[in-house]
PDB file of C-alpha atoms and ligand atoms in Angstrom:
ATOM      1  CA  MET P 300      -7.658   7.109  53.073  1.00  0.00           C
ATOM      2  CA  ALA P 301      -4.745   5.999  50.919  1.00  0.00           C
ATOM      3  CA  VAL P 302      -6.310   3.464  48.107  1.00  0.00           C
ATOM      4  CA  ASN P 303      -4.087   0.941  47.114  1.00  0.00           C
ATOM      5  CA  ASP P 304      -5.110  -1.028  44.291  1.00  0.00           C
ATOM      6  CA  THR P 305      -1.579  -2.193  43.014  1.00  0.00           C
ATOM      7  CA  ALA P 306      -2.962  -5.901  43.181  1.00  0.00           C
ATOM      8  CA  LEU P 307      -5.660  -4.907  40.645  1.00  0.00           C
ATOM      9  CA  ARG P 308      -3.942  -3.445  37.635  1.00  0.00           C
ATOM     10  CA  PRO P 309      -3.517  -6.400  35.187  1.00  0.00           C
ATOM     11  CA  THR P 310      -1.022  -7.618  33.388  1.00  0.00           C
ATOM     12  CA  VAL P 311       0.282  -7.678  30.178  1.00  0.00           C
ATOM     13  CA  ALA P 312      -0.334 -11.601  29.839  1.00  0.00           C
ATOM     14  CA  GLU P 313      -3.353 -10.998  31.273  1.00  0.00           C
ATOM     15  CA  THR P 314      -4.697  -8.304  29.564  1.00  0.00           C
ATOM     16  CA  LEU P 315      -3.595  -9.793  26.533  1.00  0.00           C
ATOM     17  CA  ASN P 316      -5.540 -13.597  27.185  1.00  0.00           C
ATOM     18  CA  ALA P 317      -8.318 -10.996  27.740  1.00  0.00           C
ATOM     19  CA  ALA P 318      -8.328  -8.938  24.268  1.00  0.00           C
ATOM     20  CA  ALA P 319      -7.419 -11.990  22.695  1.00  0.00           C
ATOM     21  CA  THR P 320     -10.899 -13.459  22.623  1.00  0.00           C
ATOM     22  CA  ALA P 321     -12.239 -10.416  21.400  1.00  0.00           C
ATOM     23  CA  ILE P 322      -9.693  -9.789  18.405  1.00  0.00           C
ATOM     24  CA  GLY P 323      -7.441 -12.412  18.226  1.00  0.00           C
ATOM     25  CA  ALA P 324      -4.016 -13.007  19.540  1.00  0.00           C
ATOM     26  CA  ALA P 325      -2.091 -11.072  17.020  1.00  0.00           C
ATOM     27  CA  ASP P 326      -4.098  -7.890  16.791  1.00  0.00           C
ATOM     28  CA  ALA P 327      -3.950  -7.707  20.577  1.00  0.00           C
ATOM     29  CA  ARG P 328      -0.178  -7.566  20.564  1.00  0.00           C
ATOM     30  CA  ALA P 329      -0.071  -5.120  17.891  1.00  0.00           C
ATOM     31  CA  LEU P 330      -2.299  -2.833  19.922  1.00  0.00           C
ATOM     32  CA  LEU P 331      -0.646  -3.460  23.153  1.00  0.00           C
ATOM     33  CA  SER P 332       3.035  -2.717  21.902  1.00  0.00           C
ATOM     34  CA  HIS P 333       1.677   0.721  19.957  1.00  0.00           C
ATOM     35  CA  LEU P 334       0.024   2.045  23.218  1.00  0.00           C
ATOM     36  CA  LEU P 335       3.065   1.315  25.431  1.00  0.00           C
ATOM     37  CA  ALA P 336       5.277   2.484  22.546  1.00  0.00           C
ATOM     38  CA  CYS P 337       7.323  -0.406  22.947  1.00  0.00           C
ATOM     39  CA  ALA P 338       8.607  -3.535  20.629  1.00  0.00           C
ATOM     40  CA  PRO P 339       6.419  -6.585  20.427  1.00  0.00           C
ATOM     41  CA  ALA P 340       9.029  -8.484  22.325  1.00  0.00           C
ATOM     42  CA  PHE P 341       8.856  -6.571  25.253  1.00  0.00           C
ATOM     43  CA  LEU P 342       5.105  -8.106  25.916  1.00  0.00           C
ATOM     44  CA  VAL P 343       6.893 -11.621  25.091  1.00  0.00           C
ATOM     45  CA  ALA P 344       9.942 -10.987  27.576  1.00  0.00           C
ATOM     46  CA  HIS P 345       7.693  -8.715  30.052  1.00  0.00           C
ATOM     47  CA  PRO P 346       4.208 -10.777  30.666  1.00  0.00           C
ATOM     48  CA  GLY P 347       4.222  -9.817  34.621  1.00  0.00           C
ATOM     49  CA  HIS P 348       4.522  -6.038  33.494  1.00  0.00           C
ATOM     50  CA  GLU P 349       1.659  -4.602  34.831  1.00  0.00           C
ATOM     51  CA  LEU P 350      -0.181  -1.655  32.618  1.00  0.00           C
ATOM     52  CA  SER P 351      -1.085   1.449  34.734  1.00  0.00           C
ATOM     53  CA  ASP P 352      -4.926   1.851  35.173  1.00  0.00           C
ATOM     54  CA  ASP P 353      -4.752   4.995  32.699  1.00  0.00           C
ATOM     55  CA  ASP P 354      -3.116   2.236  29.800  1.00  0.00           C
ATOM     56  CA  ALA P 355      -5.864  -0.604  30.988  1.00  0.00           C
ATOM     57  CA  GLN P 356      -8.470   2.126  30.323  1.00  0.00           C
ATOM     58  CA  ARG P 357      -6.665   3.405  27.140  1.00  0.00           C
ATOM     59  CA  TYR P 358      -6.278  -0.148  25.744  1.00  0.00           C
ATOM     60  CA  ALA P 359      -9.439  -1.407  26.574  1.00  0.00           C
ATOM     61  CA  GLY P 360     -10.845   1.895  24.470  1.00  0.00           C
ATOM     62  CA  LEU P 361      -8.477  -0.160  21.478  1.00  0.00           C
ATOM     63  CA  VAL P 362      -9.732  -3.222  21.609  1.00  0.00           C
ATOM     64  CA  THR P 363     -13.298  -1.849  21.038  1.00  0.00           C
ATOM     65  CA  ARG P 364     -12.059  -0.182  18.156  1.00  0.00           C
ATOM     66  CA  ARG P 365     -10.521  -3.175  16.521  1.00  0.00           C
ATOM     67  CA  ALA P 366     -13.997  -5.465  17.834  1.00  0.00           C
ATOM     68  CA  ALA P 367     -15.961  -3.018  15.861  1.00  0.00           C
ATOM     69  CA  GLY P 368     -14.119  -3.829  12.637  1.00  0.00           C
ATOM     70  CA  GLU P 369     -11.786  -0.690  12.368  1.00  0.00           C
ATOM     71  CA  PRO P 370      -8.711  -1.764  10.765  1.00  0.00           C
ATOM     72  CA  VAL P 371      -5.386  -2.043  13.153  1.00  0.00           C
ATOM     73  CA  ALA P 372      -3.203   0.509  11.019  1.00  0.00           C
ATOM     74  CA  TYR P 373      -6.075   3.004  11.344  1.00  0.00           C
ATOM     75  CA  ILE P 374      -5.969   2.650  14.918  1.00  0.00           C
ATOM     76  CA  THR P 375      -2.152   2.395  15.131  1.00  0.00           C
ATOM     77  CA  GLY P 376      -1.666   5.315  12.400  1.00  0.00           C
ATOM     78  CA  GLU P 377       0.603   3.153  10.532  1.00  0.00           C
ATOM     79  CA  ARG P 378       1.524   0.338   8.427  1.00  0.00           C
ATOM     80  CA  GLU P 379       5.131  -1.260   7.674  1.00  0.00           C
ATOM     81  CA  PHE P 380       5.211  -1.993   4.121  1.00  0.00           C
ATOM     82  CA  TYR P 381       8.955  -2.582   2.120  1.00  0.00           C
ATOM     83  CA  SER P 382      10.688  -2.251   5.773  1.00  0.00           C
ATOM     84  CA  LEU P 383       9.342   1.216   6.131  1.00  0.00           C
ATOM     85  CA  SER P 384       6.769   2.430   8.845  1.00  0.00           C
ATOM     86  CA  PHE P 385       4.221   4.851   6.455  1.00  0.00           C
ATOM     87  CA  ALA P 386       1.787   7.067   8.428  1.00  0.00           C
ATOM     88  CA  VAL P 387      -1.829   6.100   7.236  1.00  0.00           C
ATOM     89  CA  THR P 388      -5.488   7.466   8.134  1.00  0.00           C
ATOM     90  CA  PRO P 389      -8.739   6.552   6.323  1.00  0.00           C
ATOM     91  CA  ALA P 390      -7.771   9.328   3.676  1.00  0.00           C
ATOM     92  CA  VAL P 391      -5.361   5.919   2.174  1.00  0.00           C
ATOM     93  CA  LEU P 392      -5.358   2.462   1.286  1.00  0.00           C
ATOM     94  CA  ILE P 393      -3.333   0.222   3.805  1.00  0.00           C
ATOM     95  CA  PRO P 394      -0.608  -1.103   2.089  1.00  0.00           C
ATOM     96  CA  ARG P 395      -0.970  -4.378   1.460  1.00  0.00           C
ATOM     97  CA  PRO P 396       2.349  -7.012   1.479  1.00  0.00           C
ATOM     98  CA  GLU P 397       1.263  -8.124  -1.864  1.00  0.00           C
ATOM     99  CA  THR P 398       1.835  -4.906  -3.359  1.00  0.00           C
ATOM    100  CA  GLU P 399       5.475  -5.161  -2.471  1.00  0.00           C
ATOM    101  CA  LEU P 400       5.593  -7.285  -5.827  1.00  0.00           C
ATOM    102  CA  LEU P 401       4.959  -3.931  -7.547  1.00  0.00           C
ATOM    103  CA  VAL P 402       8.215  -2.258  -6.101  1.00  0.00           C
ATOM    104  CA  ASP P 403      10.124  -5.594  -6.791  1.00  0.00           C
ATOM    105  CA  VAL P 404       9.183  -5.582 -10.193  1.00  0.00           C
ATOM    106  CA  ALA P 405       9.745  -1.657 -10.742  1.00  0.00           C
ATOM    107  CA  LEU P 406      13.489  -2.145  -8.845  1.00  0.00           C
ATOM    108  CA  GLU P 407      14.050  -5.102 -11.021  1.00  0.00           C
ATOM    109  CA  HIS P 408      13.693  -3.024 -14.171  1.00  0.00           C
ATOM    110  CA  ILE P 409      15.507   0.243 -12.648  1.00  0.00           C
ATOM    111  CA  ALA P 410      19.257  -0.126 -12.453  1.00  0.00           C
ATOM    112  CA  PRO P 411      20.762   0.874  -8.693  1.00  0.00           C
ATOM    113  CA  HIS P 412      22.228   4.068 -10.376  1.00  0.00           C
ATOM    114  CA  SER P 413      19.849   4.838 -12.612  1.00  0.00           C
ATOM    115  CA  ASP P 414      18.806   8.208 -13.423  1.00  0.00           C
ATOM    116  CA  CYS P 415      15.982   7.722 -14.700  1.00  0.00           C
ATOM    117  CA  ARG P 416      12.209   8.917 -13.931  1.00  0.00           C
ATOM    118  CA  VAL P 417       9.324   7.312 -12.935  1.00  0.00           C
ATOM    119  CA  LEU P 418       5.378   7.944 -12.051  1.00  0.00           C
ATOM    120  CA  ASP P 419       3.406   6.204  -9.798  1.00  0.00           C
ATOM    121  CA  LEU P 420      -0.332   6.953 -10.553  1.00  0.00           C
ATOM    122  CA  GLY P 421      -2.660   6.674  -7.194  1.00  0.00           C
ATOM    123  CA  THR P 422       0.208   7.078  -5.030  1.00  0.00           C
ATOM    124  CA  GLY P 423      -1.862   7.604  -2.177  1.00  0.00           C
ATOM    125  CA  SER P 424       0.201   7.096   1.060  1.00  0.00           C
ATOM    126  CA  GLY P 425       3.089   6.974  -1.192  1.00  0.00           C
ATOM    127  CA  ALA P 426       4.190   3.711  -0.177  1.00  0.00           C
ATOM    128  CA  VAL P 427       4.941   2.094  -3.795  1.00  0.00           C
ATOM    129  CA  ALA P 428       6.424   5.540  -4.579  1.00  0.00           C
ATOM    130  CA  LEU P 429       8.545   6.044  -1.148  1.00  0.00           C
ATOM    131  CA  SER P 430       9.904   2.502  -1.356  1.00  0.00           C
ATOM    132  CA  VAL P 431      11.254   2.906  -5.041  1.00  0.00           C
ATOM    133  CA  ALA P 432      12.616   6.528  -4.251  1.00  0.00           C
ATOM    134  CA  ARG P 433      14.347   4.912  -1.249  1.00  0.00           C
ATOM    135  CA  GLN P 434      15.587   2.361  -3.178  1.00  0.00           C
ATOM    136  CA  ARG P 435      17.058   4.364  -5.971  1.00  0.00           C
ATOM    137  CA  PRO P 436      17.818   7.889  -4.692  1.00  0.00           C
ATOM    138  CA  ARG P 437      18.983   9.181  -8.134  1.00  0.00           C
ATOM    139  CA  VAL P 438      15.476   8.331  -9.925  1.00  0.00           C
ATOM    140  CA  HIS P 439      13.129  11.023  -9.727  1.00  0.00           C
ATOM    141  CA  VAL P 440       9.760   9.787  -8.865  1.00  0.00           C
ATOM    142  CA  VAL P 441       6.736  11.675 -10.120  1.00  0.00           C
ATOM    143  CA  ALA P 442       3.912  10.482  -7.699  1.00  0.00           C
ATOM    144  CA  ILE P 443       0.211  12.184  -8.781  1.00  0.00           C
ATOM    145  CA  ASP P 444      -2.941  11.406  -6.854  1.00  0.00           C
ATOM    146  CA  ALA P 445      -6.810  12.758  -7.160  1.00  0.00           C
ATOM    147  CA  SER P 446      -6.984  12.910  -3.604  1.00  0.00           C
ATOM    148  CA  GLU P 447      -5.743  16.228  -1.727  1.00  0.00           C
ATOM    149  CA  ALA P 448      -6.075  14.012   1.496  1.00  0.00           C
ATOM    150  CA  ALA P 449      -4.101  11.354   0.759  1.00  0.00           C
ATOM    151  CA  LEU P 450      -1.198  13.700  -0.831  1.00  0.00           C
ATOM    152  CA  GLN P 451      -1.109  14.720   2.717  1.00  0.00           C
ATOM    153  CA  ILE P 452      -0.203  11.535   4.191  1.00  0.00           C
ATOM    154  CA  ALA P 453       2.110  10.895   1.189  1.00  0.00           C
ATOM    155  CA  ARG P 454       3.710  14.038   2.093  1.00  0.00           C
ATOM    156  CA  THR P 455       3.966  13.177   5.696  1.00  0.00           C
ATOM    157  CA  ASN P 456       5.051  10.210   4.961  1.00  0.00           C
ATOM    158  CA  ALA P 457       8.139  11.717   2.537  1.00  0.00           C
ATOM    159  CA  ARG P 458       9.433  14.074   5.513  1.00  0.00           C
ATOM    160  CA  ARG P 459       8.727  11.029   7.977  1.00  0.00           C
ATOM    161  CA  LEU P 460      11.176   9.179   5.395  1.00  0.00           C
ATOM    162  CA  ALA P 461      13.425  11.586   4.291  1.00  0.00           C
ATOM    163  CA  VAL P 462      12.695  11.317   0.426  1.00  0.00           C
ATOM    164  CA  ALA P 463      13.654  14.153  -1.266  1.00  0.00           C
ATOM    165  CA  ASN P 464      13.686  12.404  -4.854  1.00  0.00           C
ATOM    166  CA  VAL P 465       9.837  12.232  -4.766  1.00  0.00           C
ATOM    167  CA  GLU P 466       7.321  14.973  -6.125  1.00  0.00           C
ATOM    168  CA  LEU P 467       3.863  15.114  -5.059  1.00  0.00           C
ATOM    169  CA  ARG P 468       1.220  16.263  -7.485  1.00  0.00           C
ATOM    170  CA  HIS P 469      -2.402  16.674  -7.142  1.00  0.00           C
ATOM    171  CA  GLY P 470      -4.451  15.195 -10.389  1.00  0.00           C
ATOM    172  CA  ASP P 471      -6.109  12.451 -11.800  1.00  0.00           C
ATOM    173  CA  TRP P 472      -4.331  10.248 -13.488  1.00  0.00           C
ATOM    174  CA  TYR P 473      -2.218  11.931 -15.975  1.00  0.00           C
ATOM    175  CA  GLN P 474      -4.075  15.325 -15.415  1.00  0.00           C
ATOM    176  CA  GLY P 475      -0.732  18.036 -15.672  1.00  0.00           C
ATOM    177  CA  LEU P 476       1.712  15.823 -17.114  1.00  0.00           C
ATOM    178  CA  ALA P 477       0.990  16.837 -20.713  1.00  0.00           C
ATOM    179  CA  GLY P 478       4.451  16.631 -22.468  1.00  0.00           C
ATOM    180  CA  ARG P 479       6.366  14.982 -19.328  1.00  0.00           C
ATOM    181  CA  LYS P 480       7.673  11.307 -20.551  1.00  0.00           C
ATOM    182  CA  PHE P 481       8.912   8.875 -17.885  1.00  0.00           C
ATOM    183  CA  ASP P 482      10.503   5.916 -18.127  1.00  0.00           C
ATOM    184  CA  ALA P 483       8.549   3.825 -16.028  1.00  0.00           C
ATOM    185  CA  ILE P 484       4.614   4.159 -14.895  1.00  0.00           C
ATOM    186  CA  ILE P 485       3.215   1.958 -11.972  1.00  0.00           C
ATOM    187  CA  ALA P 486       0.045   1.878 -10.161  1.00  0.00           C
ATOM    188  CA  ASN P 487      -1.688   0.009  -7.745  1.00  0.00           C
ATOM    189  CA  PRO P 488      -5.241   1.541  -8.926  1.00  0.00           C
ATOM    190  CA  PRO P 489      -8.865   0.838  -7.564  1.00  0.00           C
ATOM    191  CA  TYR P 490      -9.582  -2.577  -9.120  1.00  0.00           C
ATOM    192  CA  VAL P 491     -12.338  -3.962  -7.231  1.00  0.00           C
ATOM    193  CA  ALA P 492     -15.646  -4.291  -9.164  1.00  0.00           C
ATOM    194  CA  GLU P 493     -18.566  -2.434  -7.721  1.00  0.00           C
ATOM    195  CA  GLY P 494     -20.708  -4.593  -5.781  1.00  0.00           C
ATOM    196  CA  ASP P 495     -17.716  -7.135  -5.071  1.00  0.00           C
ATOM    197  CA  PRO P 496     -18.856  -8.234  -1.349  1.00  0.00           C
ATOM    198  CA  HIS P 497     -15.832  -7.878  -0.241  1.00  0.00           C
ATOM    199  CA  LEU P 498     -16.437  -3.779  -0.233  1.00  0.00           C
ATOM    200  CA  THR P 499     -18.653  -4.533   2.647  1.00  0.00           C
ATOM    201  CA  GLN P 500     -16.314  -7.006   4.505  1.00  0.00           C
ATOM    202  CA  GLY P 501     -13.716  -6.427   6.763  1.00  0.00           C
ATOM    203  CA  ASP P 502     -10.694  -3.741   6.509  1.00  0.00           C
ATOM    204  CA  LEU P 503     -12.174  -3.066   3.670  1.00  0.00           C
ATOM    205  CA  ARG P 504     -15.334  -1.159   4.743  1.00  0.00           C
ATOM    206  CA  PHE P 505     -12.982   1.624   6.251  1.00  0.00           C
ATOM    207  CA  GLU P 506     -10.934   2.212   3.502  1.00  0.00           C
ATOM    208  CA  PRO P 507     -11.528   4.625   0.988  1.00  0.00           C
ATOM    209  CA  ARG P 508     -13.696   3.488  -1.772  1.00  0.00           C
ATOM    210  CA  ALA P 509     -12.170   5.608  -4.442  1.00  0.00           C
ATOM    211  CA  ALA P 510      -9.054   3.880  -4.050  1.00  0.00           C
ATOM    212  CA  LEU P 511     -10.556   0.591  -4.209  1.00  0.00           C
ATOM    213  CA  ALA P 512     -13.193   0.360  -6.491  1.00  0.00           C
ATOM    214  CA  ALA P 513     -13.584   0.933 -10.246  1.00  0.00           C
ATOM    215  CA  GLY P 514     -16.479   0.719 -12.348  1.00  0.00           C
ATOM    216  CA  GLY P 515     -18.312  -1.892 -14.015  1.00  0.00           C
ATOM    217  CA  ASP P 516     -15.783  -5.209 -13.722  1.00  0.00           C
ATOM    218  CA  GLY P 517     -12.998  -3.095 -12.045  1.00  0.00           C
ATOM    219  CA  LEU P 518     -10.920  -2.364 -14.648  1.00  0.00           C
ATOM    220  CA  SER P 519     -11.988   0.820 -15.768  1.00  0.00           C
ATOM    221  CA  CYS P 520      -9.196   2.595 -13.892  1.00  0.00           C
ATOM    222  CA  ILE P 521      -6.816  -0.055 -15.592  1.00  0.00           C
ATOM    223  CA  ARG P 522      -8.057   0.721 -19.513  1.00  0.00           C
ATOM    224  CA  HIS P 523      -7.532   4.847 -18.265  1.00  0.00           C
ATOM    225  CA  ILE P 524      -4.223   4.001 -17.471  1.00  0.00           C
ATOM    226  CA  ILE P 525      -3.432   1.705 -20.416  1.00  0.00           C
ATOM    227  CA  ALA P 526      -4.909   4.550 -22.891  1.00  0.00           C
ATOM    228  CA  GLY P 527      -2.221   7.277 -21.892  1.00  0.00           C
ATOM    229  CA  ALA P 528       0.841   5.546 -21.048  1.00  0.00           C
ATOM    230  CA  ALA P 529       2.638   5.072 -24.156  1.00  0.00           C
ATOM    231  CA  ALA P 530       1.820   9.273 -24.462  1.00  0.00           C
ATOM    232  CA  HIS P 531       3.898   9.746 -21.375  1.00  0.00           C
ATOM    233  CA  LEU P 532       6.395   6.463 -21.779  1.00  0.00           C
ATOM    234  CA  SER P 533       9.878   7.794 -23.186  1.00  0.00           C
ATOM    235  CA  PRO P 534      11.556   4.767 -25.692  1.00  0.00           C
ATOM    236  CA  GLY P 535      11.851   1.840 -23.890  1.00  0.00           C
ATOM    237  CA  GLY P 536       9.530   2.593 -21.235  1.00  0.00           C
ATOM    238  CA  TRP P 537       7.445   0.161 -19.543  1.00  0.00           C
ATOM    239  CA  LEU P 538       4.116   0.224 -17.969  1.00  0.00           C
ATOM    240  CA  GLY P 539       3.579  -2.219 -14.647  1.00  0.00           C
ATOM    241  CA  PHE P 540       0.763  -2.073 -12.494  1.00  0.00           C
ATOM    242  CA  GLU P 541      -1.167  -4.566  -9.768  1.00  0.00           C
ATOM    243  CA  HIS P 542      -4.231  -5.825 -10.897  1.00  0.00           C
ATOM    244  CA  GLY P 543      -7.098  -8.224  -8.636  1.00  0.00           C
ATOM    245  CA  TYR P 544      -6.500 -11.983  -8.158  1.00  0.00           C
ATOM    246  CA  ASP P 545      -8.714 -12.943 -11.226  1.00  0.00           C
ATOM    247  CA  GLN P 546      -7.900 -10.047 -13.755  1.00  0.00           C
ATOM    248  CA  ALA P 547      -4.364 -10.655 -15.018  1.00  0.00           C
ATOM    249  CA  ALA P 548      -5.747 -12.501 -18.449  1.00  0.00           C
ATOM    250  CA  ALA P 549      -8.164  -9.680 -18.820  1.00  0.00           C
ATOM    251  CA  CYS P 550      -5.077  -7.075 -18.249  1.00  0.00           C
ATOM    252  CA  ARG P 551      -2.897  -8.724 -20.406  1.00  0.00           C
ATOM    253  CA  ALA P 552      -5.440  -8.449 -23.121  1.00  0.00           C
ATOM    254  CA  LEU P 553      -5.847  -4.994 -22.923  1.00  0.00           C
ATOM    255  CA  LEU P 554      -2.048  -4.339 -22.841  1.00  0.00           C
ATOM    256  CA  GLY P 555      -2.065  -6.226 -26.221  1.00  0.00           C
ATOM    257  CA  GLU P 556      -4.927  -4.715 -27.723  1.00  0.00           C
ATOM    258  CA  ALA P 557      -2.975  -1.530 -26.464  1.00  0.00           C
ATOM    259  CA  GLY P 558      -0.209  -2.258 -28.497  1.00  0.00           C
ATOM    260  CA  PHE P 559       2.347  -3.086 -25.802  1.00  0.00           C
ATOM    261  CA  CYS P 560       4.596  -5.993 -26.299  1.00  0.00           C
ATOM    262  CA  ASP P 561       6.465  -8.511 -23.800  1.00  0.00           C
ATOM    263  CA  ILE P 562       3.838  -8.605 -21.708  1.00  0.00           C
ATOM    264  CA  VAL P 563       4.545 -10.641 -18.360  1.00  0.00           C
ATOM    265  CA  SER P 564       2.363 -11.286 -15.308  1.00  0.00           C
ATOM    266  CA  ARG P 565       4.154 -12.128 -11.994  1.00  0.00           C
ATOM    267  CA  ARG P 566       2.935 -13.958  -9.163  1.00  0.00           C
ATOM    268  CA  ASP P 567       2.568 -12.659  -5.893  1.00  0.00           C
ATOM    269  CA  LEU P 568       3.809 -14.634  -2.507  1.00  0.00           C
ATOM    270  CA  ALA P 569       0.716 -16.214  -2.454  1.00  0.00           C
ATOM    271  CA  GLY P 570       1.158 -17.657  -6.051  1.00  0.00           C
ATOM    272  CA  ILE P 571      -1.349 -15.119  -7.348  1.00  0.00           C
ATOM    273  CA  GLU P 572      -0.702 -13.320 -10.569  1.00  0.00           C
ATOM    274  CA  ARG P 573      -0.671  -9.772  -8.921  1.00  0.00           C
ATOM    275  CA  VAL P 574       1.362  -7.576 -11.416  1.00  0.00           C
ATOM    276  CA  THR P 575       1.282  -7.596 -15.190  1.00  0.00           C
ATOM    277  CA  ALA P 576       3.869  -5.416 -17.306  1.00  0.00           C
ATOM    278  CA  GLY P 577       4.973  -4.825 -20.298  1.00  0.00           C
ATOM    279  CA  HIS P 578       5.990  -2.288 -22.971  1.00  0.00           C
ATOM    280  CA  PRO P 579       4.523  -0.238 -26.003  1.00  0.00           C
ATOM    281  CA  ALA P 580       5.746  -1.639 -28.796  1.00  0.00           C
ATOM    282  CA  SER P 581       7.279   0.413 -31.259  1.00  0.00           C
ATOM    283  CA  ALA P 582       8.317  -2.550 -33.980  1.00  0.00           C
ATOM    284  CA  GLY P 583       8.894  -6.371 -33.720  1.00  0.00           C
ATOM    285  CA  SER P 584       6.492  -9.061 -32.854  1.00  0.00           C
ATOM    286  CA  ARG P 585       3.957  -8.867 -30.092  1.00  0.00           C
ATOM    287  CA  THR P 586       4.068 -11.466 -27.174  1.00  0.00           C
ATOM    288  CA  SER P 587       2.096 -12.340 -24.246  1.00  0.00           C
ATOM    289  CA  LYS P 588       2.905 -14.668 -21.706  1.00  0.00           C
ATOM    290  CA  GLU P 589       1.710 -16.269 -17.736  1.00  0.00           C
ATOM    291  CA  SER P 590       4.361 -16.410 -15.349  1.00  0.00           C
ATOM    292  CA  ASP P 591       5.590 -19.692 -14.218  1.00  0.00           C
TER     293      ASP P 591
HETATM  294  N1  LIG Y 810      -5.827  -5.492  -2.910  1.00  0.00           N
HETATM  295  C1  LIG Y 810      -6.629  -4.799  -2.452  1.00  0.00           C
HETATM  296  C2  LIG Y 810      -8.030  -5.663  -1.997  1.00  0.00           C
HETATM  297  O1  LIG Y 810      -8.776  -5.968  -2.757  1.00  0.00           O
HETATM  298  C3  LIG Y 810      -7.509  -3.958  -3.301  1.00  0.00           C
HETATM  299  C4  LIG Y 810      -6.469  -2.712  -3.527  1.00  0.00           C
HETATM  300  C5  LIG Y 810      -6.649  -2.168  -4.859  1.00  0.00           C
HETATM  301  O2  LIG Y 810      -7.812  -2.009  -5.028  1.00  0.00           O
HETATM  302  N2  LIG Y 810      -6.043  -1.415  -5.232  1.00  0.00           N
HETATM  303  O3  LIG Y 810      -7.954  -5.936  -0.212  1.00  0.00           O
END
């Protein structure tokens, strides 16, 4: 007997409505456009499009994973950052919109046709290093990470984005870079204090702890990065790094104590001081200022 079950097939609109109650409308759309390999606009334009039984079943599986807390980016395996699509897995931090500020600050310091050298410490997925490298094709970017699993993702991303001017290295911070000098050092290091309740909430539960949390007050990696920077900066070179929403003043103080000058904190789109930068003082007065 032929079974005609087409009438039972759910439409895009029905599917999204049902999922939205469990995971919210935005995530429901993101997962369905990923599953159907279509642009989100297709879902808006074709609310009556029927899902195949197979797709409906697979979608239910994705919604269950999201409802259990798994981040959308780990389910879809990608996240957009600086208008580029990056592969992500639980081996790397999911690139955040506020981290685009670190790329902006780096690009402000690097003239368009400059052939300078940039070091990205703790590159993870490579989001920051590869975004800078794409925007500045003549720059040589060295991107280092202590996690071999993270480096594999960064390598995948370099291939996907056809970036050839990034040198990916395995190592802990400045490990293996003795004697090498850079015009800029950038980093989005772990800076969440161990014991911060956010680590046990939301997407952060699924992200690599080593990419998020740093010892004590959360500043241990930042201290280490600052301590090693001068030895790896060319004359006139600068250091800029991301930090937590309440760490800007502490980071300016750490840079000041380490002899940096022209220390500036920059605000992200939410108005939070998120990136602090400065360069080692060779001579002259030290200054430290908050962003406008
Ligand atoms: N900004 C991230 C968060 O708290 C942390 C990223 C990091 O430690 N570099 O969600």
